[in-house]
Coordinates of C-alpha atoms in Angstrom, one line a residue:
Chain A
X1 CA 2.5 -11.0 -7.9
X2 CA -1.1 -11.6 -7.2
X3 CA -3.0 -8.7 -5.7
X4 CA -5.2 -9.6 -2.7
X5 CA -8.8 -8.5 -3.2
X6 CA -8.8 -6.6 0.1
X7 CA -6.0 -4.4 -1.1
X8 CA -7.9 -3.6 -4.3
X9 CA -10.9 -2.4 -2.2
X10 CA -8.6 0.1 -0.6
X11 CA -7.2 1.6 -3.7
X12 CA -7.6 5.4 -3.5
X13 CA -10.3 7.0 -5.6
X14 CA -7.8 9.1 -7.6
X15 CA -6.3 5.9 -9.1
X16 CA -9.8 4.6 -9.8
X17 CA -10.1 7.6 -12.2
X18 CA -6.9 6.8 -13.9
X19 CA -7.9 3.3 -15.0
X20 CA -7.1 2.0 -18.5
X21 CA -7.7 -1.3 -20.2
X22 CA -6.0 -3.5 -22.7
X23 CA -8.3 -6.0 -24.3
X24 CA -7.4 -9.3 -25.9
X25 CA -9.7 -11.5 -28.0
X26 CA -9.5 -14.6 -30.2
X27 CA -12.2 -16.1 -32.3
X28 CA -12.6 -18.9 -34.8
X29 CA -15.3 -19.6 -37.4
X30 CA -15.9 -21.5 -40.6
X31 CA -17.6 -21.4 -44.0
X32 CA -20.9 -23.2 -44.4
X33 CA -19.3 -26.3 -46.0
X34 CA -16.7 -26.7 -43.3
X35 CA -13.8 -26.5 -45.7
X36 CA -12.3 -23.2 -44.7
X37 CA -11.7 -21.5 -41.4
X38 CA -10.9 -18.0 -40.1
X39 CA -9.2 -17.2 -36.9
X40 CA -8.7 -13.8 -35.5
X41 CA -6.6 -12.5 -32.6
X42 CA -6.4 -8.9 -31.5
X43 CA -4.9 -6.8 -28.8
X44 CA -6.5 -3.5 -28.2
X45 CA -5.4 -0.5 -26.2
X46 CA -8.1 1.8 -24.9
X47 CA -8.1 5.6 -25.2
X48 CA -6.0 6.1 -22.0
X49 CA -3.4 3.7 -23.2
X50 CA -3.3 4.5 -26.9
X51 CA -1.0 7.4 -26.3
X52 CA 2.2 6.5 -28.0
X53 CA 3.8 4.9 -25.0
X54 CA 2.8 1.3 -25.9
X55 CA 2.8 -0.8 -29.1
X56 CA 0.2 -3.5 -29.0
X57 CA 1.4 -6.9 -30.0
X58 CA -0.5 -10.1 -30.8
X59 CA 0.4 -13.7 -31.6
X60 CA -2.1 -16.1 -33.1
X61 CA -1.8 -19.9 -33.6
X62 CA -4.4 -22.4 -34.8
X63 CA -4.1 -26.1 -34.0
X64 CA -6.1 -29.0 -35.3
X65 CA -7.5 -31.8 -33.2
X66 CA -4.2 -33.7 -33.3
X67 CA -2.3 -30.6 -32.0
X68 CA -0.8 -29.9 -35.4
X69 CA -0.2 -26.2 -36.1
X70 CA -2.3 -25.3 -39.2
X71 CA -1.9 -21.5 -39.2
X72 CA 0.0 -18.8 -37.3
X73 CA 0.9 -15.2 -37.4
X74 CA 2.2 -12.3 -35.2
X75 CA 1.9 -8.6 -35.5
X76 CA 3.3 -5.6 -33.6
X77 CA 1.8 -2.2 -34.0
X78 CA 5.2 -0.6 -34.4
X79 CA 5.1 3.1 -33.4
X80 CA 1.5 2.7 -32.1
X81 CA 0.2 3.5 -35.5
X82 CA -3.2 1.9 -35.0
X83 CA -3.7 1.5 -31.2
X84 CA -4.2 -2.2 -31.8
X85 CA -2.6 -5.3 -33.2
X86 CA -4.6 -7.8 -35.2
X87 CA -3.9 -11.1 -37.0
X88 CA -6.5 -12.6 -39.3
X89 CA -5.7 -16.1 -40.4
X90 CA -7.4 -18.3 -43.0
X91 CA -6.8 -22.1 -43.3
X92 CA -8.2 -25.2 -45.0
X93 CA -10.4 -27.3 -42.7
X94 CA -11.8 -30.8 -42.6
X95 CA -15.6 -30.8 -42.1
X96 CA -16.5 -32.1 -38.7
X97 CA -13.1 -31.4 -37.2
X98 CA -12.4 -29.2 -34.2
X99 CA -9.9 -26.4 -34.3
X100 CA -8.4 -24.3 -31.5
X101 CA -6.9 -20.8 -31.7
X102 CA -4.6 -19.5 -29.1
X103 CA -4.0 -15.7 -28.8
X104 CA -1.1 -14.2 -27.0
X105 CA -1.4 -10.6 -26.1
X106 CA 1.2 -8.1 -25.0
X107 CA 2.3 -4.5 -25.2
X108 CA 5.8 -3.2 -25.8
X109 CA 7.0 -0.1 -23.9
X110 CA 8.2 2.3 -26.6
X111 CA 9.8 5.1 -24.8
X112 CA 13.2 4.9 -23.1
X113 CA 13.7 6.5 -19.7
X114 CA 16.9 7.8 -18.1
X115 CA 18.4 5.1 -15.8
X116 CA 18.3 6.2 -12.1
X117 CA 21.7 7.5 -10.7
X118 CA 24.1 4.6 -10.3
X119 CA 21.9 2.2 -12.2
X120 CA 22.8 0.6 -15.5
X121 CA 20.9 -0.9 -18.4
X122 CA 17.9 0.2 -20.4
X123 CA 14.8 1.6 -18.7
X124 CA 11.4 2.2 -20.3
X125 CA 8.6 4.5 -19.3
X126 CA 5.5 2.5 -18.2
X127 CA 2.9 5.3 -18.4
X128 CA 0.0 3.1 -17.2
X129 CA 2.1 1.1 -14.9
X130 CA 0.8 -2.1 -16.5
X131 CA 3.7 -4.1 -14.9
X132 CA 2.2 -3.6 -11.5
X133 CA -0.6 -6.0 -12.3
X134 CA 0.9 -8.3 -14.8
X135 CA 3.8 -9.8 -12.9
X136 CA 1.8 -13.0 -12.7
X137 CA -0.8 -13.1 -15.4
X138 CA -3.7 -15.4 -15.0
X139 CA -4.9 -17.7 -17.8
X140 CA -8.6 -17.5 -17.8
X141 CA -9.2 -20.0 -20.6
X142 CA -11.7 -17.9 -22.5
X143 CA -11.8 -16.1 -25.7
X144 CA -11.9 -12.7 -24.1
X145 CA -9.7 -11.0 -21.6
X146 CA -9.8 -7.5 -20.1
X147 CA -6.8 -6.1 -18.3
X148 CA -7.4 -3.3 -15.9
X149 CA -4.3 -1.5 -14.8
X150 CA -4.4 1.7 -12.8
X151 CA -1.3 3.9 -12.5
X152 CA 0.7 5.5 -11.0
X153 CA 3.3 5.8 -13.8
X154 CA 6.7 4.2 -13.3
X155 CA 9.7 2.9 -15.2
X156 CA 10.7 -0.6 -16.0
X157 CA 13.7 -2.5 -17.2
X158 CA 11.5 -4.9 -18.9
X159 CA 10.1 -3.8 -22.3
X160 CA 7.2 -6.3 -22.9
X161 CA 4.0 -6.3 -20.8
X162 CA 2.5 -9.8 -21.1
X163 CA -1.3 -9.9 -20.8
X164 CA -3.2 -13.2 -20.3
X165 CA -3.7 -15.4 -23.3
X166 CA -7.0 -16.1 -25.0
X167 CA -8.4 -19.3 -26.5
X168 CA -11.3 -20.1 -28.7
X169 CA -12.5 -23.5 -30.0
X170 CA -14.7 -24.2 -33.0
X171 CA -15.9 -27.2 -35.0
X172 CA -16.0 -27.0 -38.8
X173 CA -19.6 -27.9 -39.9
X174 CA -19.9 -31.4 -41.2
X175 CA -22.4 -31.9 -43.9
X176 CA -25.0 -34.6 -43.2
X177 CA -25.8 -34.8 -46.9
X178 CA -22.2 -35.9 -47.7
X179 CA -22.1 -38.5 -45.0
X180 CA -22.8 -42.1 -46.3
X181 CA -23.0 -45.4 -44.6
X182 CA -19.7 -47.3 -45.4
X183 CA -19.9 -50.7 -47.1
X184 CA -17.3 -52.0 -44.6
X185 CA -13.9 -51.3 -43.2
X186 CA -10.3 -52.7 -43.3
X187 CA -8.2 -53.3 -40.2
X188 CA -4.5 -52.7 -39.8
X189 CA -2.4 -53.6 -36.8
X190 CA -0.4 -50.5 -35.7
X191 CA 1.4 -51.2 -32.4
X192 CA 1.1 -52.6 -28.9
X193 CA -0.8 -50.2 -26.6
X194 CA 1.4 -47.4 -25.4
X195 CA -0.6 -44.6 -23.7
X196 CA -3.0 -46.7 -21.6
X197 CA -0.8 -48.2 -18.8
X198 CA -3.4 -50.9 -18.1
X199 CA -2.9 -52.3 -21.6
X200 CA 0.8 -51.6 -22.2
X201 CA 2.0 -54.1 -23.4
X202 CA -0.9 -56.6 -23.3
X203 CA -3.2 -54.7 -25.7
X204 CA -2.9 -54.1 -29.4
X205 CA -3.9 -51.0 -31.3
X206 CA -5.8 -51.5 -34.6
X207 CA -6.6 -48.7 -37.1
X208 CA -9.6 -49.0 -39.3
X209 CA -10.2 -47.5 -42.8
X210 CA -13.8 -47.1 -44.0
X211 CA -14.7 -48.6 -47.3
X212 CA -17.1 -46.8 -49.6
X213 CA -17.2 -43.5 -47.6
X214 CA -14.9 -41.0 -45.9
X215 CA -17.3 -39.4 -43.4
X216 CA -14.7 -37.4 -41.4
X217 CA -16.4 -35.9 -38.3
X218 CA -19.0 -38.6 -38.0
X219 CA -18.7 -41.1 -35.2
X220 CA -18.6 -44.9 -35.1
X221 CA -19.6 -47.0 -32.1
X222 CA -19.2 -50.7 -31.2
X223 CA -22.4 -52.5 -30.2
X224 CA -22.3 -54.1 -26.7
X225 CA -25.1 -56.6 -27.2
X226 CA -23.4 -59.5 -28.7
X227 CA -21.8 -62.0 -26.2
X228 CA -18.6 -63.9 -26.8
X229 CA -16.9 -66.8 -24.9
X230 CA -14.0 -66.5 -22.5
X231 CA -12.0 -69.7 -21.9
X232 CA -9.5 -68.1 -19.6
X233 CA -12.1 -67.3 -17.0
X234 CA -12.6 -70.1 -14.5
X235 CA -14.8 -70.8 -11.4
X236 CA -13.9 -68.4 -8.6
X237 CA -11.6 -66.4 -10.9
X238 CA -10.7 -63.0 -9.5
X239 CA -11.6 -61.4 -12.8
X240 CA -15.0 -61.6 -14.6
X241 CA -15.2 -63.2 -18.1
X242 CA -14.3 -60.8 -20.9
X243 CA -17.2 -61.5 -23.2
X244 CA -18.5 -58.1 -24.3
X245 CA -16.9 -55.1 -26.0
X246 CA -16.8 -51.9 -23.9
X247 CA -19.1 -49.8 -26.2
X248 CA -16.6 -47.2 -27.2
X249 CA -17.4 -44.3 -29.6
X250 CA -14.6 -43.0 -32.0
X251 CA -14.5 -40.0 -34.2
X252 CA -13.7 -40.6 -37.9
X253 CA -10.8 -38.8 -39.4
X254 CA -9.0 -37.7 -36.2
X255 CA -8.1 -38.4 -32.6
X256 CA -11.0 -39.2 -30.3
X257 CA -10.9 -37.1 -27.1
X258 CA -10.5 -39.1 -23.9
X259 CA -9.2 -42.1 -25.7
X260 CA -5.5 -42.4 -24.8
X261 CA -4.5 -44.7 -27.6
X262 CA -6.2 -42.5 -30.2
X263 CA -3.9 -39.7 -29.3
X264 CA -0.8 -41.7 -30.3
X265 CA -2.1 -43.5 -33.3
X266 CA -3.5 -40.5 -35.2
X267 CA -6.2 -41.7 -37.6
X268 CA -6.2 -40.1 -41.0
X269 CA -9.0 -39.1 -43.3
X270 CA -11.7 -41.8 -43.4
X271 CA -10.0 -43.7 -40.6
X272 CA -10.9 -44.3 -37.0
X273 CA -9.2 -45.8 -34.0
X274 CA -7.2 -46.9 -32.3
X275 CA -9.3 -49.9 -31.3
X276 CA -7.4 -51.5 -28.4
X277 CA -7.9 -55.2 -28.2
X278 CA -6.6 -57.1 -25.2
X279 CA -6.9 -58.2 -21.6
X280 CA -5.4 -55.8 -19.1
X281 CA -1.8 -56.6 -18.1
X282 CA -2.8 -57.8 -14.6
X283 CA -5.4 -60.2 -16.0
X284 CA -2.9 -61.8 -18.4
X285 CA -0.5 -62.3 -15.5
X286 CA -3.2 -63.7 -13.3
X287 CA -4.3 -66.3 -15.8
X288 CA -0.7 -67.2 -16.6
X289 CA -0.1 -67.9 -12.9
X290 CA -3.5 -69.1 -11.6
X291 CA -4.7 -71.3 -14.4
X292 CA -1.8 -73.8 -14.2
X293 CA -1.9 -73.6 -10.4
X294 CA -5.6 -74.5 -10.4
X295 CA -5.1 -77.3 -12.9
X296 CA -6.4 -75.4 -15.9
X297 CA -4.6 -75.4 -19.2
X298 CA -2.9 -72.7 -21.3
X299 CA -3.2 -71.3 -23.8
X300 CA -6.6 -69.8 -23.2
X301 CA -8.4 -66.8 -24.6
X302 CA -11.6 -65.1 -25.5
X303 CA -13.6 -64.4 -28.7
X304 CA -16.0 -61.4 -28.7
X305 CA -18.1 -60.4 -31.7
X306 CA -18.0 -56.7 -32.5
X307 CA -20.6 -54.9 -34.7
X308 CA -19.9 -51.4 -35.7
X309 CA -22.4 -48.6 -36.5
X310 CA -22.0 -45.1 -37.8
X311 CA -23.8 -41.9 -36.7
X312 CA -23.6 -39.0 -39.3
X313 CA -23.7 -35.4 -38.2
X314 CA -27.3 -34.3 -37.4
X315 CA -28.5 -37.9 -37.1
X316 CA -29.9 -39.2 -33.8
X317 CA -29.6 -42.9 -34.4
X318 CA -26.7 -45.0 -35.6
X319 CA -26.7 -47.3 -38.7
X320 CA -24.8 -50.6 -38.6
X321 CA -22.2 -51.1 -41.3
X322 CA -20.5 -54.3 -40.3
X323 CA -22.1 -57.6 -39.6
X324 CA -19.8 -58.5 -36.7
X325 CA -16.1 -59.3 -36.9
X326 CA -14.4 -61.2 -34.2
X327 CA -12.0 -59.9 -31.6
X328 CA -9.8 -62.6 -30.2
X329 CA -7.2 -62.7 -27.5
X330 CA -4.9 -65.7 -26.8
X331 CA -2.9 -66.0 -23.6
X332 CA -0.1 -68.5 -23.3
X333 CA 2.6 -68.9 -20.6
X334 CA 4.9 -66.3 -22.2
X335 CA 2.6 -63.6 -23.6
X336 CA -0.5 -62.7 -25.7
X337 CA -1.7 -62.4 -29.3
X338 CA -4.5 -60.0 -30.0
X339 CA -6.6 -60.1 -33.2
X340 CA -9.3 -58.0 -34.8
X341 CA -11.2 -59.1 -37.9
X342 CA -8.5 -61.7 -38.6
X343 CA -5.6 -59.3 -38.4
X344 CA -3.3 -60.2 -35.5
X345 CA -0.6 -58.5 -33.5
X346 CA 2.8 -60.2 -33.1
X347 CA 3.1 -62.4 -30.1
X348 CA 3.9 -60.0 -27.3
X349 CA 5.8 -61.1 -24.1
X350 CA 3.9 -60.6 -20.9
X351 CA 5.0 -62.6 -17.9
X352 CA 3.9 -62.8 -14.3
X353 CA 7.4 -62.4 -12.8
Chain B
X1 CA -8.7 -12.9 -11.3
X2 CA -8.8 -9.7 -13.3
X3 CA -12.6 -9.9 -13.8
X4 CA -12.9 -9.8 -10.0
X5 CA -10.5 -7.0 -9.9
X6 CA -12.7 -4.9 -12.2
X7 CA -15.7 -5.7 -10.0
X8 CA -13.8 -4.7 -6.9
X9 CA -12.9 -1.4 -8.2
X10 CA -16.4 -0.7 -9.3
X11 CA -17.6 -1.6 -5.9
X12 CA -15.1 0.6 -4.0
X13 CA -17.6 3.3 -3.0
X14 CA -20.0 0.7 -1.7
X15 CA -19.9 -1.1 1.6
X16 CA -19.5 -4.9 1.6
X17 CA -23.1 -5.1 3.1
X18 CA -24.4 -3.7 -0.2
X19 CA -22.7 -6.5 -2.2
X20 CA -25.9 -7.7 -3.8
X21 CA -27.1 -4.3 -4.9
X22 CA -23.7 -3.5 -6.1
X23 CA -23.9 -6.5 -8.5
X24 CA -27.0 -4.8 -10.0
X25 CA -25.2 -1.5 -10.4
X26 CA -22.6 -3.3 -12.5
X27 CA -25.3 -4.5 -14.8
X28 CA -26.6 -1.0 -15.1
X29 CA -23.1 0.3 -15.9
X30 CA -23.0 -2.2 -18.8
X31 CA -26.3 -1.1 -20.3
X32 CA -25.5 2.6 -20.0
X33 CA -22.2 2.1 -21.7
X34 CA -23.4 0.7 -25.0
X35 CA -21.6 3.4 -27.1
X36 CA -18.3 2.7 -25.4
X37 CA -18.6 -1.0 -26.1
X38 CA -19.8 -0.4 -29.6
X39 CA -17.0 2.0 -30.4
X40 CA -14.5 -0.7 -29.8
X41 CA -16.6 -3.6 -31.1
X42 CA -17.5 -2.1 -34.4
X43 CA -14.0 -0.6 -35.0
X44 CA -12.6 -4.1 -34.5
X45 CA -15.3 -5.6 -36.7
X46 CA -14.6 -3.1 -39.5
X47 CA -10.9 -3.6 -39.2
X48 CA -11.3 -7.3 -39.5
X49 CA -13.6 -7.1 -42.4
X50 CA -11.2 -4.9 -44.3
X51 CA -8.4 -7.3 -43.5
X52 CA -10.6 -10.2 -44.9
X53 CA -11.5 -8.2 -48.0
X54 CA -7.8 -7.5 -48.7
X55 CA -6.8 -11.1 -48.3
X56 CA -9.7 -12.3 -50.4
X57 CA -8.8 -9.8 -53.2
X58 CA -5.2 -11.2 -53.2
X59 CA -6.3 -14.8 -53.2
X60 CA -5.1 -16.8 -56.2
X61 CA -8.4 -18.6 -56.7
X62 CA -11.9 -18.9 -55.2
X63 CA -10.9 -22.3 -53.9
X64 CA -8.4 -20.9 -51.4
X65 CA -9.4 -20.4 -47.8
X66 CA -8.5 -16.7 -48.1
X67 CA -11.2 -16.3 -50.7
X68 CA -13.7 -17.7 -48.3
X69 CA -13.0 -15.0 -45.6
X70 CA -15.8 -12.5 -46.6
X71 CA -18.3 -15.4 -46.8
X72 CA -17.2 -16.6 -43.3
X73 CA -17.8 -13.0 -42.0
X74 CA -21.2 -12.9 -43.6
X75 CA -22.1 -16.2 -42.0
X76 CA -20.7 -15.2 -38.6
X77 CA -22.7 -12.0 -38.5
X78 CA -25.9 -13.6 -39.8
X79 CA -26.0 -11.3 -42.8
X80 CA -28.1 -12.1 -45.8
X81 CA -26.3 -12.3 -49.1
X82 CA -28.0 -9.1 -50.4
X83 CA -26.7 -7.2 -47.3
X84 CA -23.1 -8.3 -47.8
X85 CA -22.1 -5.7 -50.4
X86 CA -23.6 -2.9 -48.3
X87 CA -21.6 -4.1 -45.3
X88 CA -18.5 -4.2 -47.4
X89 CA -19.0 -0.7 -48.7
X90 CA -19.7 0.7 -45.3
X91 CA -16.6 -1.0 -43.9
X92 CA -14.3 0.5 -46.6
X93 CA -15.9 3.9 -46.2
X94 CA -15.2 3.7 -42.4
X95 CA -11.6 3.0 -43.0
X96 CA -11.3 5.9 -45.4
X97 CA -12.9 8.3 -42.9
X98 CA -10.8 7.1 -39.9
X99 CA -7.5 7.1 -41.7
X100 CA -6.8 10.9 -41.7
X101 CA -7.9 11.3 -38.1
X102 CA -5.6 8.4 -37.1
X103 CA -2.8 10.0 -39.2
X104 CA -3.3 13.3 -37.3
X105 CA -3.3 11.5 -34.0
X106 CA 0.0 9.7 -34.9
X107 CA 1.5 13.0 -36.0
X108 CA 0.5 14.6 -32.7
X109 CA 2.1 11.7 -30.8
X110 CA 5.3 12.0 -32.9
X111 CA 5.5 15.8 -32.2
X112 CA 5.0 15.2 -28.5
X113 CA 7.7 12.5 -28.4
X114 CA 10.0 14.7 -30.4
X115 CA 10.2 17.0 -27.4
X116 CA 11.9 14.3 -25.4
X117 CA 15.7 15.0 -25.4
X118 CA 17.3 12.3 -27.6
X119 CA 13.9 10.5 -27.5
X120 CA 14.3 9.7 -23.8
X121 CA 12.2 10.7 -20.8
X122 CA 13.5 11.7 -17.5
X123 CA 12.1 12.9 -14.2
X124 CA 12.2 16.6 -15.2
X125 CA 9.9 16.1 -18.2
X126 CA 6.1 16.2 -18.0
X127 CA 5.2 12.9 -19.7
X128 CA 1.5 13.5 -19.7
X129 CA 0.3 13.2 -23.3
X130 CA -1.4 16.2 -24.9
X131 CA -5.2 16.2 -24.4
X132 CA -5.6 16.5 -28.2
X133 CA -4.4 12.8 -28.6
X134 CA -7.4 11.6 -26.5
X135 CA -9.7 14.0 -28.4
X136 CA -8.6 12.6 -31.7
X137 CA -9.2 9.1 -30.3
X138 CA -12.7 10.2 -29.3
X139 CA -13.2 11.5 -32.8
X140 CA -12.3 8.1 -34.2
X141 CA -14.8 6.5 -31.8
X142 CA -17.5 8.9 -32.9
X143 CA -16.9 8.1 -36.6
X144 CA -17.2 4.4 -35.7
X145 CA -20.5 5.0 -34.0
X146 CA -21.8 6.9 -37.0
X147 CA -21.0 3.9 -39.2
X148 CA -22.6 1.6 -36.7
X149 CA -25.7 3.6 -37.0
X150 CA -25.5 3.6 -40.8
X151 CA -25.2 -0.1 -40.7
X152 CA -28.1 -0.4 -38.3
X153 CA -30.3 1.7 -40.7
X154 CA -29.3 -0.5 -43.6
X155 CA -30.7 -3.6 -42.1
X156 CA -33.9 -4.4 -40.2
X157 CA -33.6 -4.2 -36.4
X158 CA -33.7 -7.9 -35.7
X159 CA -30.9 -8.4 -38.2
X160 CA -28.9 -5.6 -36.5
X161 CA -29.3 -7.2 -33.1
X162 CA -28.2 -10.5 -34.4
X163 CA -25.2 -8.9 -36.1
X164 CA -24.2 -6.9 -32.9
X165 CA -24.5 -10.0 -30.7
X166 CA -22.3 -12.0 -33.1
X167 CA -19.8 -9.1 -33.2
X168 CA -19.7 -9.0 -29.4
X169 CA -19.0 -12.7 -29.2
X170 CA -16.4 -12.8 -31.9
X171 CA -14.6 -9.7 -30.8
X172 CA -14.7 -10.6 -27.1
X173 CA -15.1 -7.1 -25.8
X174 CA -18.2 -7.7 -23.7
X175 CA -16.3 -7.5 -20.4
X176 CA -14.8 -4.2 -21.3
X177 CA -18.1 -2.5 -20.4
X178 CA -17.6 -3.1 -16.7
X179 CA -14.4 -1.1 -16.7
X180 CA -15.4 2.3 -15.4
X181 CA -13.0 4.2 -17.6
X182 CA -13.3 2.3 -20.8
X183 CA -13.3 4.5 -23.9
X184 CA -11.7 7.5 -22.5
X185 CA -12.0 7.9 -18.7
X186 CA -10.5 11.0 -17.2
X187 CA -6.8 10.8 -16.6

């Protein structure tokens, strides 16, 4: 139940004096080399609430950039021995990687109350009447949360008062000194594009492994300056020629935010991707239909040079580390074949019907 | 939503026409309530550091992330290496001083709850906790503030402000200051 602001303005002054707070926090930090992390979650009861009627409870989970759980813990202050519940987690981190901690905060009602006449079941005494304001907790997406719950006292059949969760995000430091320019990279075909609807199934996902360096947390970018040649494009074609790469930037050693295919391919240490190569589905279908209709031949395709550069943490300008491999796409009447640096996807069926 | 709730309650005595000046009064409330904020912040900070020290002591080797925890705290608070041991000693001394007061507080709560028939409350029982519970809690807060001051005296002022700001961020209690009854308002 959300409380309209106007009603809050009309709360009597006597209740104003009975206020109490429960405070939740979560935080995350790292050692200087970015190899170890600490995450803390805590639920605190203030002096008006730390009276033996509540046991603070906290849950704490740390996730890496690929949403893998790397550490977790829970603690309940049984018997209200401390007036707070805290979890301190430590975990191994990869320099340059982002980690997120989620804290869940609640209080358990500790004191049973006689059921009203004719009622059945367990009742608990809610001294601060927390339930009155936590029936519909709000997620505020921050690492701090203050609950403010005036009385009057009442009873409840529920035993756990849920407060809002807290979240904190941090990035393990990446050492610029340990970041080197790779001598090259190898390419592996992984799968047809899956997460990006425009390229499923016409695009192919390729995963790259750096040679001569690991460089997790650094970024790689494709240079948009080199022009290729598109033989599918024809005069008055609906779609422009595909002769340049899009200029995407990827994070080495983990998923790249806002890159849908990167979320499903999961690059490992020293890897980046996925680099999705392909025409969009509708362009493949268009060329399959319109080229024969216009007297143009199939198969057709495009070849685009792609030069990669790396930017280490703390650096402002990228350094090229490949001399320009070829991206090629071949469209025939039944489907497509996508290649990167000589590594090709299987022929994939794409038809215009 | 709840942040707005706190503001609304603070603004209750004020008319809506005075909204702008009321915002200022909230800020003044924050600055005048430093001790209340610090009592919670530094208690949390000391608890956390003690938890870190215990985990680091039980770590199997210096290579484990547990062993790194005290160093992470040092980095987080902006402490210099030579200030770390002093911080650790103060933290452990705080825990030793607080423990007997907390034990007395817990014993008082237990005695109070023991008066409930079969451990249960009913409408005929006065459920208001004894005032001594809150007094003991205030005593814990006072001890915490003493140790805050000892820590402040042990480092130069600029280092202390850096430490306090970092502690406020990592403990996330800054907002608590706008609650009018934080740290022991009258019941």
